[in-house]
PDB file of C-alpha atoms in Angstrom:
ATOM      1  CA  UNK A   1      -7.926 -80.816   9.916  1.00  0.00           C
ATOM      2  CA  UNK A   2      -7.115 -77.428  10.559  1.00  0.00           C
ATOM      3  CA  UNK A   3      -9.206 -75.446  12.968  1.00  0.00           C
ATOM      4  CA  UNK A   4     -10.928 -72.303  11.801  1.00  0.00           C
ATOM      5  CA  UNK A   5      -8.952 -69.960  13.655  1.00  0.00           C
ATOM      6  CA  UNK A   6      -5.730 -70.985  12.418  1.00  0.00           C
ATOM      7  CA  UNK A   7      -7.306 -70.759   9.180  1.00  0.00           C
ATOM      8  CA  UNK A   8      -9.104 -66.971  10.011  1.00  0.00           C
ATOM      9  CA  UNK A   9      -5.332 -65.939  11.378  1.00  0.00           C
ATOM     10  CA  UNK A  10      -3.782 -67.169   7.487  1.00  0.00           C
ATOM     11  CA  UNK A  11      -6.423 -65.270   5.437  1.00  0.00           C
ATOM     12  CA  UNK A  12      -5.414 -62.367   7.824  1.00  0.00           C
ATOM     13  CA  UNK A  13      -1.862 -62.690   7.057  1.00  0.00           C
ATOM     14  CA  UNK A  14      -2.494 -63.255   3.355  1.00  0.00           C
ATOM     15  CA  UNK A  15      -4.051 -59.691   3.441  1.00  0.00           C
ATOM     16  CA  UNK A  16      -0.777 -58.024   5.555  1.00  0.00           C
ATOM     17  CA  UNK A  17       1.058 -59.316   2.607  1.00  0.00           C
ATOM     18  CA  UNK A  18      -0.821 -58.325  -0.166  1.00  0.00           C
ATOM     19  CA  UNK A  19      -0.988 -54.559   1.032  1.00  0.00           C
ATOM     20  CA  UNK A  20       2.994 -54.701   1.848  1.00  0.00           C
ATOM     21  CA  UNK A  21       3.015 -55.869  -1.828  1.00  0.00           C
ATOM     22  CA  UNK A  22       0.831 -52.897  -2.955  1.00  0.00           C
ATOM     23  CA  UNK A  23       2.638 -50.115  -0.644  1.00  0.00           C
ATOM     24  CA  UNK A  24       5.666 -51.010  -2.214  1.00  0.00           C
ATOM     25  CA  UNK A  25       4.563 -51.145  -5.866  1.00  0.00           C
ATOM     26  CA  UNK A  26       3.232 -47.912  -5.491  1.00  0.00           C
ATOM     27  CA  UNK A  27       6.570 -46.308  -4.142  1.00  0.00           C
ATOM     28  CA  UNK A  28       8.463 -48.118  -7.351  1.00  0.00           C
ATOM     29  CA  UNK A  29       5.577 -45.795  -9.510  1.00  0.00           C
ATOM     30  CA  UNK A  30       6.448 -42.873  -7.539  1.00  0.00           C
ATOM     31  CA  UNK A  31      10.097 -42.742  -8.200  1.00  0.00           C
ATOM     32  CA  UNK A  32       9.676 -44.249 -11.526  1.00  0.00           C
ATOM     33  CA  UNK A  33       7.142 -41.513 -12.499  1.00  0.00           C
ATOM     34  CA  UNK A  34       9.642 -38.587 -10.232  1.00  0.00           C
ATOM     35  CA  UNK A  35      12.639 -39.536 -12.170  1.00  0.00           C
ATOM     36  CA  UNK A  36      10.491 -39.527 -15.714  1.00  0.00           C
ATOM     37  CA  UNK A  37       8.949 -36.142 -15.068  1.00  0.00           C
ATOM     38  CA  UNK A  38      12.775 -34.725 -14.512  1.00  0.00           C
ATOM     39  CA  UNK A  39      13.324 -35.815 -18.788  1.00  0.00           C
ATOM     40  CA  UNK A  40      10.305 -36.803 -19.862  1.00  0.00           C
ATOM     41  CA  UNK A  41       6.746 -34.785 -20.849  1.00  0.00           C
ATOM     42  CA  UNK A  42       3.282 -37.510 -20.431  1.00  0.00           C
ATOM     43  CA  UNK A  43      -0.142 -36.826 -21.606  1.00  0.00           C
ATOM     44  CA  UNK A  44      -2.446 -39.038 -19.560  1.00  0.00           C
ATOM     45  CA  UNK A  45      -5.606 -40.464 -18.947  1.00  0.00           C
ATOM     46  CA  UNK A  46      -8.635 -39.670 -16.526  1.00  0.00           C
ATOM     47  CA  UNK A  47      -8.480 -42.331 -14.096  1.00  0.00           C
ATOM     48  CA  UNK A  48     -10.487 -45.480 -14.694  1.00  0.00           C
ATOM     49  CA  UNK A  49     -13.687 -46.726 -13.096  1.00  0.00           C
ATOM     50  CA  UNK A  50     -13.154 -48.435  -9.891  1.00  0.00           C
ATOM     51  CA  UNK A  51     -12.626 -52.285 -10.724  1.00  0.00           C
ATOM     52  CA  UNK A  52     -14.918 -54.000  -7.620  1.00  0.00           C
ATOM     53  CA  UNK A  53     -12.898 -57.525  -8.007  1.00  0.00           C
ATOM     54  CA  UNK A  54      -9.362 -56.110  -6.979  1.00  0.00           C
ATOM     55  CA  UNK A  55     -10.269 -52.443  -5.388  1.00  0.00           C
ATOM     56  CA  UNK A  56      -8.009 -50.424  -8.143  1.00  0.00           C
ATOM     57  CA  UNK A  57      -8.190 -47.667 -10.524  1.00  0.00           C
ATOM     58  CA  UNK A  58      -5.814 -47.578 -13.353  1.00  0.00           C
ATOM     59  CA  UNK A  59      -4.361 -44.606 -15.025  1.00  0.00           C
ATOM     60  CA  UNK A  60      -2.698 -44.551 -18.432  1.00  0.00           C
ATOM     61  CA  UNK A  61       0.667 -42.314 -19.961  1.00  0.00           C
ATOM     62  CA  UNK A  62       1.524 -41.824 -23.069  1.00  0.00           C
ATOM     63  CA  UNK A  63       5.028 -40.241 -23.982  1.00  0.00           C
ATOM     64  CA  UNK A  64       4.554 -36.936 -25.214  1.00  0.00           C
ATOM     65  CA  UNK A  65       8.525 -35.069 -25.174  1.00  0.00           C
ATOM     66  CA  UNK A  66      11.613 -36.453 -24.067  1.00  0.00           C
ATOM     67  CA  UNK A  67      14.813 -38.415 -24.408  1.00  0.00           C
ATOM     68  CA  UNK A  68      15.323 -42.569 -25.425  1.00  0.00           C
ATOM     69  CA  UNK A  69      15.529 -43.438 -22.238  1.00  0.00           C
ATOM     70  CA  UNK A  70      11.956 -42.366 -21.438  1.00  0.00           C
ATOM     71  CA  UNK A  71       9.171 -45.830 -21.371  1.00  0.00           C
ATOM     72  CA  UNK A  72       6.892 -45.006 -24.247  1.00  0.00           C
ATOM     73  CA  UNK A  73       3.957 -46.047 -22.232  1.00  0.00           C
ATOM     74  CA  UNK A  74       3.024 -46.616 -18.433  1.00  0.00           C
ATOM     75  CA  UNK A  75       0.419 -47.614 -15.421  1.00  0.00           C
ATOM     76  CA  UNK A  76      -0.327 -46.887 -12.097  1.00  0.00           C
ATOM     77  CA  UNK A  77      -2.367 -47.923 -10.093  1.00  0.00           C
ATOM     78  CA  UNK A  78      -3.789 -47.247  -7.015  1.00  0.00           C
ATOM     79  CA  UNK A  79      -6.715 -48.342  -3.984  1.00  0.00           C
ATOM     80  CA  UNK A  80     -10.632 -47.240  -4.665  1.00  0.00           C
ATOM     81  CA  UNK A  81     -10.350 -46.082  -1.019  1.00  0.00           C
ATOM     82  CA  UNK A  82      -7.177 -44.266  -1.673  1.00  0.00           C
ATOM     83  CA  UNK A  83      -8.255 -42.254  -5.130  1.00  0.00           C
ATOM     84  CA  UNK A  84     -11.914 -41.669  -2.967  1.00  0.00           C
ATOM     85  CA  UNK A  85      -9.512 -39.836  -0.204  1.00  0.00           C
ATOM     86  CA  UNK A  86      -7.649 -37.787  -2.674  1.00  0.00           C
ATOM     87  CA  UNK A  87     -10.417 -36.911  -4.610  1.00  0.00           C
ATOM     88  CA  UNK A  88     -12.114 -35.393  -1.487  1.00  0.00           C
ATOM     89  CA  UNK A  89      -8.823 -33.648  -0.227  1.00  0.00           C
ATOM     90  CA  UNK A  90      -9.116 -32.160  -3.386  1.00  0.00           C
ATOM     91  CA  UNK A  91     -12.659 -30.730  -3.403  1.00  0.00           C
ATOM     92  CA  UNK A  92     -12.022 -29.066   0.262  1.00  0.00           C
ATOM     93  CA  UNK A  93      -8.709 -27.513  -1.456  1.00  0.00           C
ATOM     94  CA  UNK A  94     -10.677 -25.718  -4.598  1.00  0.00           C
ATOM     95  CA  UNK A  95     -13.864 -24.762  -1.400  1.00  0.00           C
ATOM     96  CA  UNK A  96     -10.932 -23.049   0.388  1.00  0.00           C
ATOM     97  CA  UNK A  97      -8.997 -21.485  -2.935  1.00  0.00           C
ATOM     98  CA  UNK A  98     -12.696 -20.502  -3.704  1.00  0.00           C
ATOM     99  CA  UNK A  99     -13.443 -19.270  -0.260  1.00  0.00           C
ATOM    100  CA  UNK A 100     -10.357 -17.391  -0.296  1.00  0.00           C
ATOM    101  CA  UNK A 101     -10.896 -15.355  -3.259  1.00  0.00           C
ATOM    102  CA  UNK A 102     -14.199 -14.090  -2.309  1.00  0.00           C
ATOM    103  CA  UNK A 103     -12.493 -12.895   0.804  1.00  0.00           C
ATOM    104  CA  UNK A 104     -10.190 -11.208  -1.132  1.00  0.00           C
ATOM    105  CA  UNK A 105     -12.878  -9.721  -3.295  1.00  0.00           C
ATOM    106  CA  UNK A 106     -15.333  -8.586  -0.268  1.00  0.00           C
ATOM    107  CA  UNK A 107     -11.851  -7.252   1.305  1.00  0.00           C
ATOM    108  CA  UNK A 108     -11.099  -4.621  -2.132  1.00  0.00           C
ATOM    109  CA  UNK A 109     -14.902  -4.052  -2.208  1.00  0.00           C
ATOM    110  CA  UNK A 110     -14.704  -2.620   0.420  1.00  0.00           C
ATOM    111  CA  UNK A 111     -11.592  -0.880   0.355  1.00  0.00           C
ATOM    112  CA  UNK A 112     -12.677   0.952  -2.277  1.00  0.00           C
ATOM    113  CA  UNK A 113     -15.740   1.651  -0.580  1.00  0.00           C
ATOM    114  CA  UNK A 114     -13.604   3.580   1.852  1.00  0.00           C
ATOM    115  CA  UNK A 115     -11.276   5.244  -0.766  1.00  0.00           C
ATOM    116  CA  UNK A 116     -14.197   6.698  -1.575  1.00  0.00           C
ATOM    117  CA  UNK A 117     -15.269   7.951   1.613  1.00  0.00           C
ATOM    118  CA  UNK A 118     -11.845   9.572   2.263  1.00  0.00           C
ATOM    119  CA  UNK A 119     -11.440  11.568  -1.212  1.00  0.00           C
ATOM    120  CA  UNK A 120     -15.274  12.814  -0.449  1.00  0.00           C
ATOM    121  CA  UNK A 121     -14.358  13.825   3.140  1.00  0.00           C
ATOM    122  CA  UNK A 122     -11.333  15.536   1.604  1.00  0.00           C
ATOM    123  CA  UNK A 123     -13.264  17.453  -0.644  1.00  0.00           C
ATOM    124  CA  UNK A 124     -15.444  18.558   1.251  1.00  0.00           C
ATOM    125  CA  UNK A 125     -13.538  18.782   4.689  1.00  0.00           C
ATOM    126  CA  UNK A 126      -9.652  19.920   5.193  1.00  0.00           C
ATOM    127  CA  UNK A 127      -8.093  18.972   8.162  1.00  0.00           C
ATOM    128  CA  UNK A 128      -4.870  19.854  10.183  1.00  0.00           C
ATOM    129  CA  UNK A 129      -1.850  16.893   9.771  1.00  0.00           C
ATOM    130  CA  UNK A 130      -0.428  16.533  13.754  1.00  0.00           C
ATOM    131  CA  UNK A 131       3.229  14.140  13.120  1.00  0.00           C
ATOM    132  CA  UNK A 132       3.187  10.408  13.291  1.00  0.00           C
ATOM    133  CA  UNK A 133       3.663   8.792  16.964  1.00  0.00           C
ATOM    134  CA  UNK A 134       6.140   6.083  17.478  1.00  0.00           C
ATOM    135  CA  UNK A 135       5.461   2.670  16.636  1.00  0.00           C
ATOM    136  CA  UNK A 136       3.295   0.771  19.473  1.00  0.00           C
ATOM    137  CA  UNK A 137       5.345  -2.311  20.328  1.00  0.00           C
ATOM    138  CA  UNK A 138       2.047  -4.002  21.713  1.00  0.00           C
ATOM    139  CA  UNK A 139      -0.312  -3.162  18.872  1.00  0.00           C
ATOM    140  CA  UNK A 140       2.655  -2.669  16.170  1.00  0.00           C
ATOM    141  CA  UNK A 141       1.080   0.651  15.055  1.00  0.00           C
ATOM    142  CA  UNK A 142       1.432   4.150  14.271  1.00  0.00           C
ATOM    143  CA  UNK A 143      -1.469   6.489  14.562  1.00  0.00           C
ATOM    144  CA  UNK A 144      -1.768   9.935  13.355  1.00  0.00           C
ATOM    145  CA  UNK A 145      -4.197  12.550  14.626  1.00  0.00           C
ATOM    146  CA  UNK A 146      -6.497  15.161  12.196  1.00  0.00           C
ATOM    147  CA  UNK A 147      -8.250  18.053  13.134  1.00  0.00           C
ATOM    148  CA  UNK A 148     -10.867  20.038  11.356  1.00  0.00           C
ATOM    149  CA  UNK A 149      -9.614  23.797   9.860  1.00  0.00           C
ATOM    150  CA  UNK A 150     -12.319  23.886   7.104  1.00  0.00           C
ATOM    151  CA  UNK A 151     -15.479  22.279   7.046  1.00  0.00           C
ATOM    152  CA  UNK A 152     -18.863  21.937   8.035  1.00  0.00           C
ATOM    153  CA  UNK A 153     -19.779  20.539  11.252  1.00  0.00           C
ATOM    154  CA  UNK A 154     -22.403  18.331  10.285  1.00  0.00           C
ATOM    155  CA  UNK A 155     -20.867  16.541   7.163  1.00  0.00           C
ATOM    156  CA  UNK A 156     -16.957  16.855   9.050  1.00  0.00           C
ATOM    157  CA  UNK A 157     -15.891  15.132  11.411  1.00  0.00           C
ATOM    158  CA  UNK A 158     -14.146  17.200  14.124  1.00  0.00           C
ATOM    159  CA  UNK A 159     -11.247  14.660  14.673  1.00  0.00           C
ATOM    160  CA  UNK A 160      -9.928  11.813  12.772  1.00  0.00           C
ATOM    161  CA  UNK A 161      -7.295   9.124  14.106  1.00  0.00           C
ATOM    162  CA  UNK A 162      -5.750   7.511  10.571  1.00  0.00           C
ATOM    163  CA  UNK A 163      -3.564   4.445  12.396  1.00  0.00           C
ATOM    164  CA  UNK A 164      -1.513   1.562  10.325  1.00  0.00           C
ATOM    165  CA  UNK A 165       1.273  -0.560  10.601  1.00  0.00           C
ATOM    166  CA  UNK A 166       4.953  -0.167  11.004  1.00  0.00           C
ATOM    167  CA  UNK A 167       5.730  -2.277   8.596  1.00  0.00           C
ATOM    168  CA  UNK A 168       3.659   0.253   5.879  1.00  0.00           C
ATOM    169  CA  UNK A 169       4.703   3.582   8.055  1.00  0.00           C
ATOM    170  CA  UNK A 170       8.586   2.312   6.954  1.00  0.00           C
ATOM    171  CA  UNK A 171       7.608   1.640   3.375  1.00  0.00           C
ATOM    172  CA  UNK A 172       5.598   5.129   2.745  1.00  0.00           C
ATOM    173  CA  UNK A 173       9.184   7.217   4.689  1.00  0.00           C
ATOM    174  CA  UNK A 174      11.502   4.900   2.554  1.00  0.00           C
ATOM    175  CA  UNK A 175       9.382   5.948  -0.958  1.00  0.00           C
ATOM    176  CA  UNK A 176       9.415   9.655   0.282  1.00  0.00           C
ATOM    177  CA  UNK A 177      12.977   9.803   0.803  1.00  0.00           C
ATOM    178  CA  UNK A 178      13.533   7.908  -2.310  1.00  0.00           C
ATOM    179  CA  UNK A 179      11.116  10.389  -4.489  1.00  0.00           C
ATOM    180  CA  UNK A 180      12.779  13.250  -3.005  1.00  0.00           C
ATOM    181  CA  UNK A 181      16.108  12.349  -4.322  1.00  0.00           C
ATOM    182  CA  UNK A 182      14.722  11.516  -7.897  1.00  0.00           C
ATOM    183  CA  UNK A 183      13.642  14.930  -7.425  1.00  0.00           C
ATOM    184  CA  UNK A 184      17.344  16.392  -6.378  1.00  0.00           C
ATOM    185  CA  UNK A 185      19.152  14.267  -8.891  1.00  0.00           C
ATOM    186  CA  UNK A 186      16.301  15.549 -11.578  1.00  0.00           C
ATOM    187  CA  UNK A 187      17.305  19.513 -10.650  1.00  0.00           C
ATOM    188  CA  UNK A 188      21.454  18.597 -10.483  1.00  0.00           C
ATOM    189  CA  UNK A 189      20.734  17.458 -13.523  1.00  0.00           C
ATOM    190  CA  UNK A 190      19.310  19.973 -14.787  1.00  0.00           C
ATOM    191  CA  UNK A 191      21.191  22.866 -13.554  1.00  0.00           C
ATOM    192  CA  UNK A 192      24.163  20.531 -14.793  1.00  0.00           C
ATOM    193  CA  UNK A 193      23.043  20.962 -18.296  1.00  0.00           C
ATOM    194  CA  UNK A 194      22.612  24.499 -18.033  1.00  0.00           C
ATOM    195  CA  UNK A 195      26.265  25.109 -16.843  1.00  0.00           C
ATOM    196  CA  UNK A 196      27.429  22.728 -19.381  1.00  0.00           C
ATOM    197  CA  UNK A 197      25.213  24.844 -22.002  1.00  0.00           C
ATOM    198  CA  UNK A 198      26.384  27.801 -21.221  1.00  0.00           C
ATOM    199  CA  UNK A 199      30.440  26.621 -21.026  1.00  0.00           C
ATOM    200  CA  UNK A 200      29.615  25.812 -24.326  1.00  0.00           C
ATOM    201  CA  UNK A 201      27.606  28.798 -26.306  1.00  0.00           C
ATOM    202  CA  UNK A 202      30.623  31.119 -24.852  1.00  0.00           C
ATOM    203  CA  UNK A 203      33.142  29.603 -26.815  1.00  0.00           C
ATOM    204  CA  UNK A 204      30.907  29.249 -29.641  1.00  0.00           C
ATOM    205  CA  UNK A 205      31.071  33.398 -29.342  1.00  0.00           C
ATOM    206  CA  UNK A 206      34.265  34.057 -29.159  1.00  0.00           C
ATOM    207  CA  UNK A 207      35.136  31.475 -32.214  1.00  0.00           C
ATOM    208  CA  UNK A 208      32.666  33.716 -34.140  1.00  0.00           C
ATOM    209  CA  UNK A 209      34.723  36.210 -33.752  1.00  0.00           C
ATOM    210  CA  UNK A 210      37.731  35.742 -34.622  1.00  0.00           C
ATOM    211  CA  UNK A 211      35.900  33.857 -37.538  1.00  0.00           C
ATOM    212  CA  UNK A 212      34.606  37.281 -38.404  1.00  0.00           C
ATOM    213  CA  UNK A 213      37.956  39.038 -38.260  1.00  0.00           C
ATOM    214  CA  UNK A 214      39.152  36.151 -40.471  1.00  0.00           C
ATOM    215  CA  UNK A 215      40.228  32.514 -39.156  1.00  0.00           C
ATOM    216  CA  UNK A 216      39.320  29.795 -40.119  1.00  0.00           C
ATOM    217  CA  UNK A 217      39.107  27.047 -38.005  1.00  0.00           C
ATOM    218  CA  UNK A 218      38.913  22.362 -38.536  1.00  0.00           C
ATOM    219  CA  UNK A 219      37.036  21.030 -35.542  1.00  0.00           C
ATOM    220  CA  UNK A 220      37.488  17.851 -33.804  1.00  0.00           C
ATOM    221  CA  UNK A 221      35.598  15.649 -31.039  1.00  0.00           C
ATOM    222  CA  UNK A 222      36.747  13.299 -28.437  1.00  0.00           C
ATOM    223  CA  UNK A 223      35.460  10.750 -28.139  1.00  0.00           C
ATOM    224  CA  UNK A 224      33.238  10.266 -24.712  1.00  0.00           C
ATOM    225  CA  UNK A 225      35.201   9.643 -21.409  1.00  0.00           C
ATOM    226  CA  UNK A 226      33.327   7.331 -19.682  1.00  0.00           C
ATOM    227  CA  UNK A 227      35.240   8.080 -16.580  1.00  0.00           C
ATOM    228  CA  UNK A 228      34.501  11.883 -16.417  1.00  0.00           C
ATOM    229  CA  UNK A 229      31.561  11.316 -19.118  1.00  0.00           C
ATOM    230  CA  UNK A 230      32.897  14.538 -20.880  1.00  0.00           C
ATOM    231  CA  UNK A 231      33.813  15.349 -24.883  1.00  0.00           C
ATOM    232  CA  UNK A 232      36.419  17.691 -25.910  1.00  0.00           C
ATOM    233  CA  UNK A 233      36.026  20.191 -28.980  1.00  0.00           C
ATOM    234  CA  UNK A 234      38.752  21.749 -30.189  1.00  0.00           C
ATOM    235  CA  UNK A 235      39.451  24.647 -32.363  1.00  0.00           C
ATOM    236  CA  UNK A 236      42.379  24.180 -34.867  1.00  0.00           C
ATOM    237  CA  UNK A 237      43.181  27.143 -36.281  1.00  0.00           C
ATOM    238  CA  UNK A 238      44.453  26.751 -40.419  1.00  0.00           C
ATOM    239  CA  UNK A 239      45.204  30.207 -41.244  1.00  0.00           C
ATOM    240  CA  UNK A 240      49.170  31.823 -40.185  1.00  0.00           C
ATOM    241  CA  UNK A 241      47.477  34.551 -38.317  1.00  0.00           C
ATOM    242  CA  UNK A 242      48.697  35.243 -34.920  1.00  0.00           C
ATOM    243  CA  UNK A 243      45.358  35.991 -33.879  1.00  0.00           C
ATOM    244  CA  UNK A 244      44.047  33.236 -34.331  1.00  0.00           C
ATOM    245  CA  UNK A 245      44.340  30.900 -30.926  1.00  0.00           C
ATOM    246  CA  UNK A 246      43.940  27.512 -30.502  1.00  0.00           C
ATOM    247  CA  UNK A 247      40.838  26.933 -28.266  1.00  0.00           C
ATOM    248  CA  UNK A 248      39.521  23.607 -26.908  1.00  0.00           C
ATOM    249  CA  UNK A 249      37.020  22.916 -24.119  1.00  0.00           C
ATOM    250  CA  UNK A 250      35.062  20.372 -22.859  1.00  0.00           C
ATOM    251  CA  UNK A 251      30.715  19.426 -22.157  1.00  0.00           C
ATOM    252  CA  UNK A 252      29.004  16.901 -21.173  1.00  0.00           C
ATOM    253  CA  UNK A 253      28.541  13.549 -23.828  1.00  0.00           C
ATOM    254  CA  UNK A 254      24.594  14.183 -23.700  1.00  0.00           C
ATOM    255  CA  UNK A 255      24.725  17.551 -24.479  1.00  0.00           C
ATOM    256  CA  UNK A 256      26.933  16.797 -27.377  1.00  0.00           C
ATOM    257  CA  UNK A 257      24.891  13.967 -28.593  1.00  0.00           C
ATOM    258  CA  UNK A 258      21.517  16.068 -28.182  1.00  0.00           C
ATOM    259  CA  UNK A 259      23.757  18.965 -30.212  1.00  0.00           C
ATOM    260  CA  UNK A 260      24.604  16.160 -32.704  1.00  0.00           C
ATOM    261  CA  UNK A 261      20.476  14.901 -33.296  1.00  0.00           C
ATOM    262  CA  UNK A 262      20.071  18.826 -34.340  1.00  0.00           C
ATOM    263  CA  UNK A 263      22.410  19.086 -36.435  1.00  0.00           C
ATOM    264  CA  UNK A 264      21.522  15.927 -38.258  1.00  0.00           C
ATOM    265  CA  UNK A 265      18.035  16.872 -38.261  1.00  0.00           C
ATOM    266  CA  UNK A 266      18.966  20.457 -40.136  1.00  0.00           C
ATOM    267  CA  UNK A 267      21.399  18.878 -42.199  1.00  0.00           C
ATOM    268  CA  UNK A 268      18.444  16.163 -43.325  1.00  0.00           C
ATOM    269  CA  UNK A 269      15.763  19.245 -43.726  1.00  0.00           C
ATOM    270  CA  UNK A 270      18.126  20.992 -45.917  1.00  0.00           C
ATOM    271  CA  UNK A 271      18.655  18.464 -48.224  1.00  0.00           C
ATOM    272  CA  UNK A 272      14.840  17.392 -48.555  1.00  0.00           C
ATOM    273  CA  UNK A 273      14.432  21.349 -49.377  1.00  0.00           C
ATOM    274  CA  UNK A 274      17.362  20.776 -51.724  1.00  0.00           C
ATOM    275  CA  UNK A 275      15.375  17.819 -53.708  1.00  0.00           C
ATOM    276  CA  UNK A 276      11.868  19.533 -53.434  1.00  0.00           C
ATOM    277  CA  UNK A 277      13.480  22.702 -55.319  1.00  0.00           C
ATOM    278  CA  UNK A 278      14.605  20.768 -58.454  1.00  0.00           C
ATOM    279  CA  UNK A 279      11.451  18.334 -58.639  1.00  0.00           C
ATOM    280  CA  UNK A 280       9.651  21.739 -58.697  1.00  0.00           C
ATOM    281  CA  UNK A 281      12.189  23.031 -61.177  1.00  0.00           C
ATOM    282  CA  UNK A 282      11.471  19.967 -63.329  1.00  0.00           C
ATOM    283  CA  UNK A 283       7.293  20.428 -63.031  1.00  0.00           C
ATOM    284  CA  UNK A 284       7.435  24.222 -64.049  1.00  0.00           C
ATOM    285  CA  UNK A 285       9.892  23.541 -67.097  1.00  0.00           C
ATOM    286  CA  UNK A 286       7.301  20.611 -68.223  1.00  0.00           C
ATOM    287  CA  UNK A 287       4.760  23.097 -68.249  1.00  0.00           C
TER     288      UNK A 287
END
């Protein structure tokens, strides 16, 4: 006859072996799921109610999209204790997310209130701004002192100290530099377009004067040069008169496109006018 100690020892060994087998099955199932999720897409059901006999819960997966190697259906089983731990962890995670959302909303509302107050003070009070201080490496912030210039002393503060992080200050300076660059680029483009228009107008005047004297020309345009971004317009004389000169000049591709669009619009207007006049004449004849 076996003693009670040996029986209890065998029972403990059996329980350990069952736990090991369950862990191995769970690992295999996880590997299968990870491999199949890359290739296969499954629809899963809700977790089943805890089975008190086996102390497990199950979940069924059915194939939605995938290759031929994908299994049509499979099930995952975990212990009830683990399922309860996962559910509690998910609930805590959702609570943390909700708290973060609430905190963000509160921060946004506080920022809006501060901005409103600052705007109201700006309308009532006028301040002289000093230069920003250097970045303080201990607090990693920069400060600026504002002194009152115009406004009622009862409502306006005599001095205001503004503090922002060094990182934000660098972003603001970078944004200001880019804004100035964009403004300068726009000015340069405008000046360049004006110069190109003046060149085009001068050459057009010369060609008009020659046409008044009895010259006729064939006008040709070259393709836009991608390197210089310029188009060449050339006037080739068709008459044998020596006073008629062969003339060519360059101007920007953007200006050429604009001029050609204007020309197309003028041609369309003329065509529409002709059509309208024909229709009007036909109506008068019918009357």
